[in-house]
XYZ file of N, CA, C and O in Angstrom:
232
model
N -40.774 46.587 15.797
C -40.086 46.214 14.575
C -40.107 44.687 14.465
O -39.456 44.069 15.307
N -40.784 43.996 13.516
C -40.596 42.883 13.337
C -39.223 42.050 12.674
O -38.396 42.615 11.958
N -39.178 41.009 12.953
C -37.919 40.200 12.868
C -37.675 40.541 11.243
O -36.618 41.058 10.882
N -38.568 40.262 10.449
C -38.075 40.148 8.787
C -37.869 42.034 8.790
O -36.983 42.388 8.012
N -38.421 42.953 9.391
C -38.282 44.061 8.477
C -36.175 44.794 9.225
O -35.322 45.614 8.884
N -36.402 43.769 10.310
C -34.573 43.889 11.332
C -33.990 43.922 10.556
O -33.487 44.911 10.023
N -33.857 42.209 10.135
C -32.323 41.612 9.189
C -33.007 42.319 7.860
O -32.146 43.026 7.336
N -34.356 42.381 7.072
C -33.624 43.373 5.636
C -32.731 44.515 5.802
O -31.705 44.751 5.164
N -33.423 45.400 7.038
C -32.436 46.484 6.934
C -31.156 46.684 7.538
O -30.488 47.718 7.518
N -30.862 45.506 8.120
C -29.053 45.161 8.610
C -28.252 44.191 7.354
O -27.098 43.777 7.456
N -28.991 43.999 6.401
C -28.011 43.084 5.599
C -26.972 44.481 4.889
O -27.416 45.592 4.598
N -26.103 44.206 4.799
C -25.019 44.994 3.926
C -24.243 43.700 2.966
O -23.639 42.666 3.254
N -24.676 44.472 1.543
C -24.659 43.967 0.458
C -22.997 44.466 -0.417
O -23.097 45.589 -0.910
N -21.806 43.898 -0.607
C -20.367 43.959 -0.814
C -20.886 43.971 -2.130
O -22.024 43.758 -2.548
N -19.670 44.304 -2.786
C -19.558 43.848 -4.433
C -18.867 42.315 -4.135
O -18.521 41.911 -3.025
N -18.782 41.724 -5.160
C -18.106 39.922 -5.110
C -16.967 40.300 -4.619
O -16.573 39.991 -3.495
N -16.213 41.162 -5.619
C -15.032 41.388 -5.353
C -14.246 41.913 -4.316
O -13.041 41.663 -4.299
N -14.771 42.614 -3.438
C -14.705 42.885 -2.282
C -14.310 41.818 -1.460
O -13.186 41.558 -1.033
N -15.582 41.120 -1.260
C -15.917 39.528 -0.594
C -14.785 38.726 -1.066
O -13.897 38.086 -0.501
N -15.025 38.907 -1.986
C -13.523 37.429 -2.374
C -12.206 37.844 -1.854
O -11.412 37.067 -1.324
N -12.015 39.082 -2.028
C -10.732 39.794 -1.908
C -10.321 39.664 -0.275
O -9.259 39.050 -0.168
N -10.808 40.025 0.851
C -10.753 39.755 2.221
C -11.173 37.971 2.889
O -10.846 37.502 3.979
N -11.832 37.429 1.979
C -11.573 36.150 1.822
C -10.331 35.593 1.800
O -9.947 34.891 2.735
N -9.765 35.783 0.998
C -8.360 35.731 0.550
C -6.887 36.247 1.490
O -5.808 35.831 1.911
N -7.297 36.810 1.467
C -6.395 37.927 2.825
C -6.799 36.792 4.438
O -5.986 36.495 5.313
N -8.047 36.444 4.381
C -8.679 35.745 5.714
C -7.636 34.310 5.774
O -6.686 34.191 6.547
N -7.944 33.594 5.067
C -7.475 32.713 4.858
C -5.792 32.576 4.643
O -4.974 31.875 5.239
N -5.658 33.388 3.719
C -4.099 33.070 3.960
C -3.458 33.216 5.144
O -2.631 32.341 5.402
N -3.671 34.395 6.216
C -3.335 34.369 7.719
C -3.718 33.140 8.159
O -2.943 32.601 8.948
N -4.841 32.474 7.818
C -5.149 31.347 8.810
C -4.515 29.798 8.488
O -4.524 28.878 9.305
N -4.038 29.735 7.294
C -3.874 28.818 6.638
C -2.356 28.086 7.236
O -2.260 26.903 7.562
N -1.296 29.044 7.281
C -0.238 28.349 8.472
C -0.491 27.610 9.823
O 0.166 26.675 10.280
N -1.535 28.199 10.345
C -1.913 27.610 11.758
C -2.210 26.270 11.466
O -1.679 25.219 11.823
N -3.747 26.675 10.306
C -4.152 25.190 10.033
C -3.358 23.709 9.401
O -3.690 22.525 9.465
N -2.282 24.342 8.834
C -1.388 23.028 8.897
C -0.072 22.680 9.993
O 0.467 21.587 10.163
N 0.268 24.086 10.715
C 0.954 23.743 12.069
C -0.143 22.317 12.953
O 0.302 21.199 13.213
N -1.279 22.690 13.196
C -2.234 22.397 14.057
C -2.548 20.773 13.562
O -2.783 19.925 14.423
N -2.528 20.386 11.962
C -2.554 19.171 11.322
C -1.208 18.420 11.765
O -1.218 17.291 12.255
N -0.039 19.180 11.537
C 0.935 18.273 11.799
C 0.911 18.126 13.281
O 0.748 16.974 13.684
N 1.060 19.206 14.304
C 1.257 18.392 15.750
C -0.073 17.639 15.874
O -0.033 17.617 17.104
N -1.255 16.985 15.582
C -2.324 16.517 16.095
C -1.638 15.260 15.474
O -2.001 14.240 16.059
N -0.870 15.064 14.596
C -0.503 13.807 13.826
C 0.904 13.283 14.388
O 1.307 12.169 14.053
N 1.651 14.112 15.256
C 2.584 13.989 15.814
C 2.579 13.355 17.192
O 3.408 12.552 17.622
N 1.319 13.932 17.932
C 1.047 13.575 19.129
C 0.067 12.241 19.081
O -0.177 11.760 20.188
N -0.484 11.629 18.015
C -1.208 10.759 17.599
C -0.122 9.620 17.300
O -0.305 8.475 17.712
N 1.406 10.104 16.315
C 2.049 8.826 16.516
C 2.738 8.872 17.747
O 2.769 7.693 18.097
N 3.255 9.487 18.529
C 4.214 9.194 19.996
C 3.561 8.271 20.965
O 3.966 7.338 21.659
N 1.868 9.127 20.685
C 1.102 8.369 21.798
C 1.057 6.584 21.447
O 1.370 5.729 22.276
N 0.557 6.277 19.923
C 0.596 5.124 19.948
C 1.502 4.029 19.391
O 1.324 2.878 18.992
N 3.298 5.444 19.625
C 4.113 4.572 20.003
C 4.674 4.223 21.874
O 5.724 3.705 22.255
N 3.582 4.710 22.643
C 4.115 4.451 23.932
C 5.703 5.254 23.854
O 6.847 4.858 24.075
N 5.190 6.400 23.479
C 6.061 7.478 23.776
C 5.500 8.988 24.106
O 5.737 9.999 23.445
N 4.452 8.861 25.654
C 3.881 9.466 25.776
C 4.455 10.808 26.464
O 3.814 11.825 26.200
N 5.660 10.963 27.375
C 6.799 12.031 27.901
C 6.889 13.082 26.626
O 6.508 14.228 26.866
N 7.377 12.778 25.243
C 7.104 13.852 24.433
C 5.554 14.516 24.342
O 5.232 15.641 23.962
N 5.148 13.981 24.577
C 3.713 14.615 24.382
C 3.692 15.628 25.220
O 3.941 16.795 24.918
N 3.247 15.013 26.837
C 3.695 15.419 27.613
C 4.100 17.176 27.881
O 3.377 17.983 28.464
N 5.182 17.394 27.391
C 5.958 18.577 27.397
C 5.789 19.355 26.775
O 6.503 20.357 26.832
């Protein structure tokens, strides 16, 4: 079986709406983390370069 005749017959083809719809659902679960994860990287960025590295730390 060659490589091009593999992936034609493994592609599975959604309606949009489908796709968008679990998109949506994807993202919103992920979307709290990604701004938990923004604020402590910005938190631990000012302690550190206030030489207040013990909060970090912990």
């Amino acid at each position: 079986m060659t490589y091009h005749r593999y992936f034609k017959r493994s592609v599975i083809l959604a309606p949009a709406q489908a796709v968008i719809a679990n998109a949506f659902a994807y993202l919103k679960g992920f979307a709290p983390e990604t701004i938990a994860t923004a604020v402590l990287f910005s938190m631990v960025g000012y302690f550190n370069g206030n030489n207040k590295t013990v909060w970090v730390m912990v």
